[in-house]
Amino acid sequence: MIVQTLHEKGLRSEHAYTAAFVSIGLSVVTWCGSMKGESSGTDRADRWGIFVGEWAPTFLALGLALANYERDHQPSHSLNH
């Protein structure tokens, strides 16, 4: 139901996959930014990098769910396949 609602709102599997790869890059950027911009050191930078990096698997899973929904609900999809 959630996947169907997201699909009806215009979210596609490609969007979720893109968000996953962006979050990986953002994880590196936040880690580097935290290392340079804060005096808290590596511990704080690691926490920021891990926090943002944990989004990637969620977006990948959502992308898979949307891809399955898109495959199963194509107008030309047949139950005989």
PDB file of N, CA and C in Angstrom:
ATOM      1  N   MET A   1       0.815  -1.185   0.000  1.00  0.00           N
ATOM      2  CA  MET A   1       0.000   0.000   0.000  1.00  0.00           C
ATOM      3  C   MET A   1       0.870   1.264   0.000  1.00  0.00           C
ATOM      4  N   ILE A   2       1.921   1.266   0.780  1.00  0.00           N
ATOM      5  CA  ILE A   2       2.806   2.422   0.825  1.00  0.00           C
ATOM      6  C   ILE A   2       3.508   2.588  -0.519  1.00  0.00           C
ATOM      7  N   VAL A   3       3.991   1.481  -1.078  1.00  0.00           N
ATOM      8  CA  VAL A   3       4.686   1.537  -2.367  1.00  0.00           C
ATOM      9  C   VAL A   3       3.726   2.028  -3.453  1.00  0.00           C
ATOM     10  N   GLN A   4       2.506   1.535  -3.423  1.00  0.00           N
ATOM     11  CA  GLN A   4       1.502   1.974  -4.402  1.00  0.00           C
ATOM     12  C   GLN A   4       1.254   3.477  -4.276  1.00  0.00           C
ATOM     13  N   THR A   5       1.115   3.960  -3.059  1.00  0.00           N
ATOM     14  CA  THR A   5       0.885   5.393  -2.831  1.00  0.00           C
ATOM     15  C   THR A   5       2.065   6.221  -3.327  1.00  0.00           C
ATOM     16  N   LEU A   6       3.274   5.783  -3.024  1.00  0.00           N
ATOM     17  CA  LEU A   6       4.462   6.506  -3.494  1.00  0.00           C
ATOM     18  C   LEU A   6       4.514   6.518  -5.020  1.00  0.00           C
ATOM     19  N   HIS A   7       4.178   5.386  -5.628  1.00  0.00           N
ATOM     20  CA  HIS A   7       4.180   5.305  -7.093  1.00  0.00           C
ATOM     21  C   HIS A   7       3.127   6.236  -7.685  1.00  0.00           C
ATOM     22  N   GLU A   8       1.971   6.278  -7.077  1.00  0.00           N
ATOM     23  CA  GLU A   8       0.907   7.168  -7.556  1.00  0.00           C
ATOM     24  C   GLU A   8       1.283   8.635  -7.401  1.00  0.00           C
ATOM     25  N   LYS A   9       2.124   8.956  -6.429  1.00  0.00           N
ATOM     26  CA  LYS A   9       2.595  10.332  -6.218  1.00  0.00           C
ATOM     27  C   LYS A   9       3.726  10.707  -7.175  1.00  0.00           C
ATOM     28  N   GLY A  10       4.194   9.739  -7.964  1.00  0.00           N
ATOM     29  CA  GLY A  10       5.209  10.026  -8.969  1.00  0.00           C
ATOM     30  C   GLY A  10       6.604   9.511  -8.651  1.00  0.00           C
ATOM     31  N   LEU A  11       6.789   8.868  -7.509  1.00  0.00           N
ATOM     32  CA  LEU A  11       8.108   8.340  -7.161  1.00  0.00           C
ATOM     33  C   LEU A  11       8.343   7.043  -7.928  1.00  0.00           C
ATOM     34  N   ARG A  12       9.476   6.940  -8.585  1.00  0.00           N
ATOM     35  CA  ARG A  12       9.833   5.767  -9.370  1.00  0.00           C
ATOM     36  C   ARG A  12      11.090   5.127  -8.801  1.00  0.00           C
ATOM     37  N   SER A  13      11.338   3.904  -9.200  1.00  0.00           N
ATOM     38  CA  SER A  13      12.500   3.175  -8.683  1.00  0.00           C
ATOM     39  C   SER A  13      13.800   3.919  -8.986  1.00  0.00           C
ATOM     40  N   GLU A  14      13.877   4.565 -10.153  1.00  0.00           N
ATOM     41  CA  GLU A  14      15.089   5.307 -10.499  1.00  0.00           C
ATOM     42  C   GLU A  14      15.352   6.438  -9.512  1.00  0.00           C
ATOM     43  N   HIS A  15      14.292   7.053  -9.016  1.00  0.00           N
ATOM     44  CA  HIS A  15      14.450   8.131  -8.032  1.00  0.00           C
ATOM     45  C   HIS A  15      15.054   7.580  -6.734  1.00  0.00           C
ATOM     46  N   ALA A  16      14.560   6.434  -6.295  1.00  0.00           N
ATOM     47  CA  ALA A  16      15.065   5.835  -5.050  1.00  0.00           C
ATOM     48  C   ALA A  16      16.514   5.401  -5.216  1.00  0.00           C
ATOM     49  N   TYR A  17      16.855   4.798  -6.370  1.00  0.00           N
ATOM     50  CA  TYR A  17      18.237   4.393  -6.610  1.00  0.00           C
ATOM     51  C   TYR A  17      19.165   5.603  -6.640  1.00  0.00           C
ATOM     52  N   THR A  18      18.719   6.674  -7.267  1.00  0.00           N
ATOM     53  CA  THR A  18      19.519   7.903  -7.305  1.00  0.00           C
ATOM     54  C   THR A  18      19.737   8.446  -5.900  1.00  0.00           C
ATOM     55  N   ALA A  19      18.675   8.445  -5.099  1.00  0.00           N
ATOM     56  CA  ALA A  19      18.789   8.924  -3.711  1.00  0.00           C
ATOM     57  C   ALA A  19      19.783   8.073  -2.927  1.00  0.00           C
ATOM     58  N   ALA A  20      19.828   6.775  -3.190  1.00  0.00           N
ATOM     59  CA  ALA A  20      20.775   5.898  -2.492  1.00  0.00           C
ATOM     60  C   ALA A  20      22.212   6.282  -2.816  1.00  0.00           C
ATOM     61  N   PHE A  21      22.500   6.483  -4.099  1.00  0.00           N
ATOM     62  CA  PHE A  21      23.865   6.837  -4.474  1.00  0.00           C
ATOM     63  C   PHE A  21      24.236   8.243  -4.026  1.00  0.00           C
ATOM     64  N   VAL A  22      23.282   9.143  -4.029  1.00  0.00           N
ATOM     65  CA  VAL A  22      23.539  10.497  -3.518  1.00  0.00           C
ATOM     66  C   VAL A  22      23.847  10.441  -2.023  1.00  0.00           C
ATOM     67  N   SER A  23      23.126   9.595  -1.285  1.00  0.00           N
ATOM     68  CA  SER A  23      23.366   9.508   0.158  1.00  0.00           C
ATOM     69  C   SER A  23      24.748   8.938   0.466  1.00  0.00           C
ATOM     70  N   ILE A  24      25.233   8.060  -0.393  1.00  0.00           N
ATOM     71  CA  ILE A  24      26.598   7.542  -0.207  1.00  0.00           C
ATOM     72  C   ILE A  24      27.601   8.678  -0.381  1.00  0.00           C
ATOM     73  N   GLY A  25      27.433   9.465  -1.435  1.00  0.00           N
ATOM     74  CA  GLY A  25      28.316  10.610  -1.647  1.00  0.00           C
ATOM     75  C   GLY A  25      28.190  11.642  -0.543  1.00  0.00           C
ATOM     76  N   LEU A  26      26.962  11.886  -0.111  1.00  0.00           N
ATOM     77  CA  LEU A  26      26.716  12.840   0.961  1.00  0.00           C
ATOM     78  C   LEU A  26      27.346  12.372   2.270  1.00  0.00           C
ATOM     79  N   SER A  27      27.390  11.072   2.464  1.00  0.00           N
ATOM     80  CA  SER A  27      28.034  10.521   3.655  1.00  0.00           C
ATOM     81  C   SER A  27      29.512  10.895   3.697  1.00  0.00           C
ATOM     82  N   VAL A  28      30.175  10.775   2.562  1.00  0.00           N
ATOM     83  CA  VAL A  28      31.594  11.136   2.483  1.00  0.00           C
ATOM     84  C   VAL A  28      31.772  12.637   2.696  1.00  0.00           C
ATOM     85  N   VAL A  29      30.897  13.421   2.067  1.00  0.00           N
ATOM     86  CA  VAL A  29      30.985  14.879   2.188  1.00  0.00           C
ATOM     87  C   VAL A  29      30.759  15.320   3.636  1.00  0.00           C
ATOM     88  N   THR A  30      29.754  14.753   4.305  1.00  0.00           N
ATOM     89  CA  THR A  30      29.494  15.147   5.694  1.00  0.00           C
ATOM     90  C   THR A  30      30.631  14.712   6.612  1.00  0.00           C
ATOM     91  N   TRP A  31      31.220  13.554   6.326  1.00  0.00           N
ATOM     92  CA  TRP A  31      32.346  13.100   7.137  1.00  0.00           C
ATOM     93  C   TRP A  31      33.517  14.065   6.989  1.00  0.00           C
ATOM     94  N   CYS A  32      33.841  14.396   5.737  1.00  0.00           N
ATOM     95  CA  CYS A  32      34.957  15.325   5.504  1.00  0.00           C
ATOM     96  C   CYS A  32      34.660  16.709   6.081  1.00  0.00           C
ATOM     97  N   GLY A  33      33.432  17.182   5.890  1.00  0.00           N
ATOM     98  CA  GLY A  33      33.052  18.489   6.414  1.00  0.00           C
ATOM     99  C   GLY A  33      33.102  18.543   7.925  1.00  0.00           C
ATOM    100  N   SER A  34      32.678  17.476   8.556  1.00  0.00           N
ATOM    101  CA  SER A  34      32.705  17.426  10.019  1.00  0.00           C
ATOM    102  C   SER A  34      34.146  17.372  10.535  1.00  0.00           C
ATOM    103  N   MET A  35      34.999  16.660   9.820  1.00  0.00           N
ATOM    104  CA  MET A  35      36.410  16.575  10.232  1.00  0.00           C
ATOM    105  C   MET A  35      37.069  17.954  10.174  1.00  0.00           C
ATOM    106  N   LYS A  36      36.726  18.720   9.143  1.00  0.00           N
ATOM    107  CA  LYS A  36      37.375  20.027   8.960  1.00  0.00           C
ATOM    108  C   LYS A  36      36.674  21.144   9.712  1.00  0.00           C
ATOM    109  N   GLY A  37      35.353  21.043   9.868  1.00  0.00           N
ATOM    110  CA  GLY A  37      34.588  22.154  10.415  1.00  0.00           C
ATOM    111  C   GLY A  37      34.334  22.105  11.910  1.00  0.00           C
ATOM    112  N   GLU A  38      34.579  20.974  12.544  1.00  0.00           N
ATOM    113  CA  GLU A  38      34.303  20.851  13.976  1.00  0.00           C
ATOM    114  C   GLU A  38      35.566  20.433  14.713  1.00  0.00           C
ATOM    115  N   SER A  39      35.646  20.834  15.954  1.00  0.00           N
ATOM    116  CA  SER A  39      36.818  20.467  16.753  1.00  0.00           C
ATOM    117  C   SER A  39      36.599  19.166  17.527  1.00  0.00           C
ATOM    118  N   SER A  40      35.466  18.511  17.298  1.00  0.00           N
ATOM    119  CA  SER A  40      35.135  17.284  18.031  1.00  0.00           C
ATOM    120  C   SER A  40      35.952  16.082  17.588  1.00  0.00           C
ATOM    121  N   GLY A  41      36.558  16.172  16.422  1.00  0.00           N
ATOM    122  CA  GLY A  41      37.435  15.102  15.976  1.00  0.00           C
ATOM    123  C   GLY A  41      36.740  14.008  15.195  1.00  0.00           C
ATOM    124  N   THR A  42      37.451  12.896  15.112  1.00  0.00           N
ATOM    125  CA  THR A  42      37.009  11.780  14.282  1.00  0.00           C
ATOM    126  C   THR A  42      35.720  11.146  14.769  1.00  0.00           C
ATOM    127  N   ASP A  43      35.511  11.064  16.067  1.00  0.00           N
ATOM    128  CA  ASP A  43      34.304  10.407  16.589  1.00  0.00           C
ATOM    129  C   ASP A  43      33.038  11.068  16.064  1.00  0.00           C
ATOM    130  N   ARG A  44      32.983  12.363  16.126  1.00  0.00           N
ATOM    131  CA  ARG A  44      31.796  13.092  15.653  1.00  0.00           C
ATOM    132  C   ARG A  44      31.640  12.959  14.141  1.00  0.00           C
ATOM    133  N   ALA A  45      32.736  13.051  13.420  1.00  0.00           N
ATOM    134  CA  ALA A  45      32.704  12.905  11.963  1.00  0.00           C
ATOM    135  C   ALA A  45      32.211  11.512  11.575  1.00  0.00           C
ATOM    136  N   ASP A  46      32.689  10.509  12.290  1.00  0.00           N
ATOM    137  CA  ASP A  46      32.237   9.139  12.018  1.00  0.00           C
ATOM    138  C   ASP A  46      30.739   9.000  12.240  1.00  0.00           C
ATOM    139  N   ARG A  47      30.228   9.601  13.298  1.00  0.00           N
ATOM    140  CA  ARG A  47      28.782   9.514  13.571  1.00  0.00           C
ATOM    141  C   ARG A  47      27.971  10.153  12.459  1.00  0.00           C
ATOM    142  N   TRP A  48      28.406  11.319  11.985  1.00  0.00           N
ATOM    143  CA  TRP A  48      27.682  11.982  10.889  1.00  0.00           C
ATOM    144  C   TRP A  48      27.732  11.146   9.618  1.00  0.00           C
ATOM    145  N   GLY A  49      28.911  10.642   9.291  1.00  0.00           N
ATOM    146  CA  GLY A  49      29.057   9.826   8.086  1.00  0.00           C
ATOM    147  C   GLY A  49      28.228   8.568   8.136  1.00  0.00           C
ATOM    148  N   ILE A  50      28.217   7.911   9.278  1.00  0.00           N
ATOM    149  CA  ILE A  50      27.425   6.688   9.425  1.00  0.00           C
ATOM    150  C   ILE A  50      25.937   7.003   9.391  1.00  0.00           C
ATOM    151  N   PHE A  51      25.525   8.084  10.039  1.00  0.00           N
ATOM    152  CA  PHE A  51      24.109   8.463  10.052  1.00  0.00           C
ATOM    153  C   PHE A  51      23.581   8.654   8.634  1.00  0.00           C
ATOM    154  N   VAL A  52      24.285   9.424   7.834  1.00  0.00           N
ATOM    155  CA  VAL A  52      23.845   9.672   6.462  1.00  0.00           C
ATOM    156  C   VAL A  52      24.021   8.401   5.619  1.00  0.00           C
ATOM    157  N   GLY A  53      25.065   7.655   5.852  1.00  0.00           N
ATOM    158  CA  GLY A  53      25.319   6.426   5.100  1.00  0.00           C
ATOM    159  C   GLY A  53      24.264   5.355   5.318  1.00  0.00           C
ATOM    160  N   GLU A  54      23.582   5.401   6.444  1.00  0.00           N
ATOM    161  CA  GLU A  54      22.530   4.411   6.709  1.00  0.00           C
ATOM    162  C   GLU A  54      21.281   4.632   5.858  1.00  0.00           C
ATOM    163  N   TRP A  55      21.180   5.765   5.206  1.00  0.00           N
ATOM    164  CA  TRP A  55      20.023   6.009   4.341  1.00  0.00           C
ATOM    165  C   TRP A  55      20.090   5.167   3.073  1.00  0.00           C
ATOM    166  N   ALA A  56      21.285   4.879   2.586  1.00  0.00           N
ATOM    167  CA  ALA A  56      21.453   4.188   1.307  1.00  0.00           C
ATOM    168  C   ALA A  56      20.714   2.848   1.245  1.00  0.00           C
ATOM    169  N   PRO A  57      20.849   1.959   2.231  1.00  0.00           N
ATOM    170  CA  PRO A  57      20.126   0.688   2.141  1.00  0.00           C
ATOM    171  C   PRO A  57      18.600   0.862   2.130  1.00  0.00           C
ATOM    172  N   THR A  58      18.121   1.865   2.848  1.00  0.00           N
ATOM    173  CA  THR A  58      16.684   2.137   2.855  1.00  0.00           C
ATOM    174  C   THR A  58      16.207   2.555   1.479  1.00  0.00           C
ATOM    175  N   PHE A  59      16.956   3.461   0.848  1.00  0.00           N
ATOM    176  CA  PHE A  59      16.591   3.899  -0.498  1.00  0.00           C
ATOM    177  C   PHE A  59      16.709   2.758  -1.506  1.00  0.00           C
ATOM    178  N   LEU A  60      17.727   1.904  -1.370  1.00  0.00           N
ATOM    179  CA  LEU A  60      17.864   0.768  -2.276  1.00  0.00           C
ATOM    180  C   LEU A  60      16.697  -0.209  -2.111  1.00  0.00           C
ATOM    181  N   ALA A  61      16.302  -0.469  -0.880  1.00  0.00           N
ATOM    182  CA  ALA A  61      15.160  -1.354  -0.640  1.00  0.00           C
ATOM    183  C   ALA A  61      13.877  -0.762  -1.208  1.00  0.00           C
ATOM    184  N   LEU A  62      13.701   0.527  -1.033  1.00  0.00           N
ATOM    185  CA  LEU A  62      12.535   1.197  -1.599  1.00  0.00           C
ATOM    186  C   LEU A  62      12.566   1.135  -3.125  1.00  0.00           C
ATOM    187  N   GLY A  63      13.749   1.291  -3.701  1.00  0.00           N
ATOM    188  CA  GLY A  63      13.894   1.179  -5.150  1.00  0.00           C
ATOM    189  C   GLY A  63      13.510  -0.203  -5.656  1.00  0.00           C
ATOM    190  N   LEU A  64      13.924  -1.231  -4.930  1.00  0.00           N
ATOM    191  CA  LEU A  64      13.550  -2.601  -5.312  1.00  0.00           C
ATOM    192  C   LEU A  64      12.044  -2.814  -5.207  1.00  0.00           C
ATOM    193  N   ALA A  65      11.454  -2.312  -4.138  1.00  0.00           N
ATOM    194  CA  ALA A  65      10.004  -2.454  -3.963  1.00  0.00           C
ATOM    195  C   ALA A  65       9.256  -1.733  -5.083  1.00  0.00           C
ATOM    196  N   LEU A  66       9.709  -0.534  -5.424  1.00  0.00           N
ATOM    197  CA  LEU A  66       9.072   0.205  -6.513  1.00  0.00           C
ATOM    198  C   LEU A  66       9.291  -0.487  -7.854  1.00  0.00           C
ATOM    199  N   ALA A  67      10.478  -1.034  -8.083  1.00  0.00           N
ATOM    200  CA  ALA A  67      10.744  -1.754  -9.339  1.00  0.00           C
ATOM    201  C   ALA A  67       9.832  -2.968  -9.471  1.00  0.00           C
ATOM    202  N   ASN A  68       9.644  -3.692  -8.383  1.00  0.00           N
ATOM    203  CA  ASN A  68       8.735  -4.833  -8.411  1.00  0.00           C
ATOM    204  C   ASN A  68       7.305  -4.390  -8.683  1.00  0.00           C
ATOM    205  N   TYR A  69       6.893  -3.304  -8.064  1.00  0.00           N
ATOM    206  CA  TYR A  69       5.546  -2.781  -8.289  1.00  0.00           C
ATOM    207  C   TYR A  69       5.384  -2.350  -9.741  1.00  0.00           C
ATOM    208  N   GLU A  70       6.393  -1.652 -10.268  1.00  0.00           N
ATOM    209  CA  GLU A  70       6.334  -1.196 -11.657  1.00  0.00           C
ATOM    210  C   GLU A  70       6.267  -2.386 -12.613  1.00  0.00           C
ATOM    211  N   ARG A  71       7.039  -3.420 -12.338  1.00  0.00           N
ATOM    212  CA  ARG A  71       7.029  -4.620 -13.181  1.00  0.00           C
ATOM    213  C   ARG A  71       5.666  -5.314 -13.142  1.00  0.00           C
ATOM    214  N   ASP A  72       5.113  -5.434 -11.956  1.00  0.00           N
ATOM    215  CA  ASP A  72       3.857  -6.164 -11.788  1.00  0.00           C
ATOM    216  C   ASP A  72       2.634  -5.388 -12.241  1.00  0.00           C
ATOM    217  N   HIS A  73       2.750  -4.082 -12.375  1.00  0.00           N
ATOM    218  CA  HIS A  73       1.588  -3.264 -12.721  1.00  0.00           C
ATOM    219  C   HIS A  73       1.736  -2.552 -14.063  1.00  0.00           C
ATOM    220  N   GLN A  74       2.558  -3.105 -14.936  1.00  0.00           N
ATOM    221  CA  GLN A  74       2.651  -2.574 -16.291  1.00  0.00           C
ATOM    222  C   GLN A  74       1.368  -2.917 -17.032  1.00  0.00           C
ATOM    223  N   PRO A  75       0.899  -2.028 -17.901  1.00  0.00           N
ATOM    224  CA  PRO A  75      -0.318  -2.316 -18.662  1.00  0.00           C
ATOM    225  C   PRO A  75      -0.208  -3.586 -19.505  1.00  0.00           C
ATOM    226  N   SER A  76       0.986  -3.909 -20.006  1.00  0.00           N
ATOM    227  CA  SER A  76       1.154  -5.090 -20.854  1.00  0.00           C
ATOM    228  C   SER A  76       1.537  -6.333 -20.076  1.00  0.00           C
ATOM    229  N   HIS A  77       1.587  -6.248 -18.738  1.00  0.00           N
ATOM    230  CA  HIS A  77       1.997  -7.383 -17.924  1.00  0.00           C
ATOM    231  C   HIS A  77       0.938  -8.471 -17.948  1.00  0.00           C
ATOM    232  N   SER A  78       1.387  -9.680 -18.152  1.00  0.00           N
ATOM    233  CA  SER A  78       0.471 -10.816 -18.210  1.00  0.00           C
ATOM    234  C   SER A  78       0.766 -11.770 -17.068  1.00  0.00           C
ATOM    235  N   LEU A  79      -0.240 -12.406 -16.550  1.00  0.00           N
ATOM    236  CA  LEU A  79      -0.042 -13.375 -15.464  1.00  0.00           C
ATOM    237  C   LEU A  79       0.569 -14.657 -15.966  1.00  0.00           C
ATOM    238  N   ASN A  80       0.647 -14.862 -17.284  1.00  0.00           N
ATOM    239  CA  ASN A  80       1.208 -16.082 -17.854  1.00  0.00           C
ATOM    240  C   ASN A  80       2.734 -16.074 -17.889  1.00  0.00           C
ATOM    241  N   HIS A  81       3.362 -14.937 -17.617  1.00  0.00           N
ATOM    242  CA  HIS A  81       4.835 -14.858 -17.656  1.00  0.00           C
ATOM    243  C   HIS A  81       5.439 -15.388 -16.419  1.00  0.00           C
TER     244      HIS A  81
END
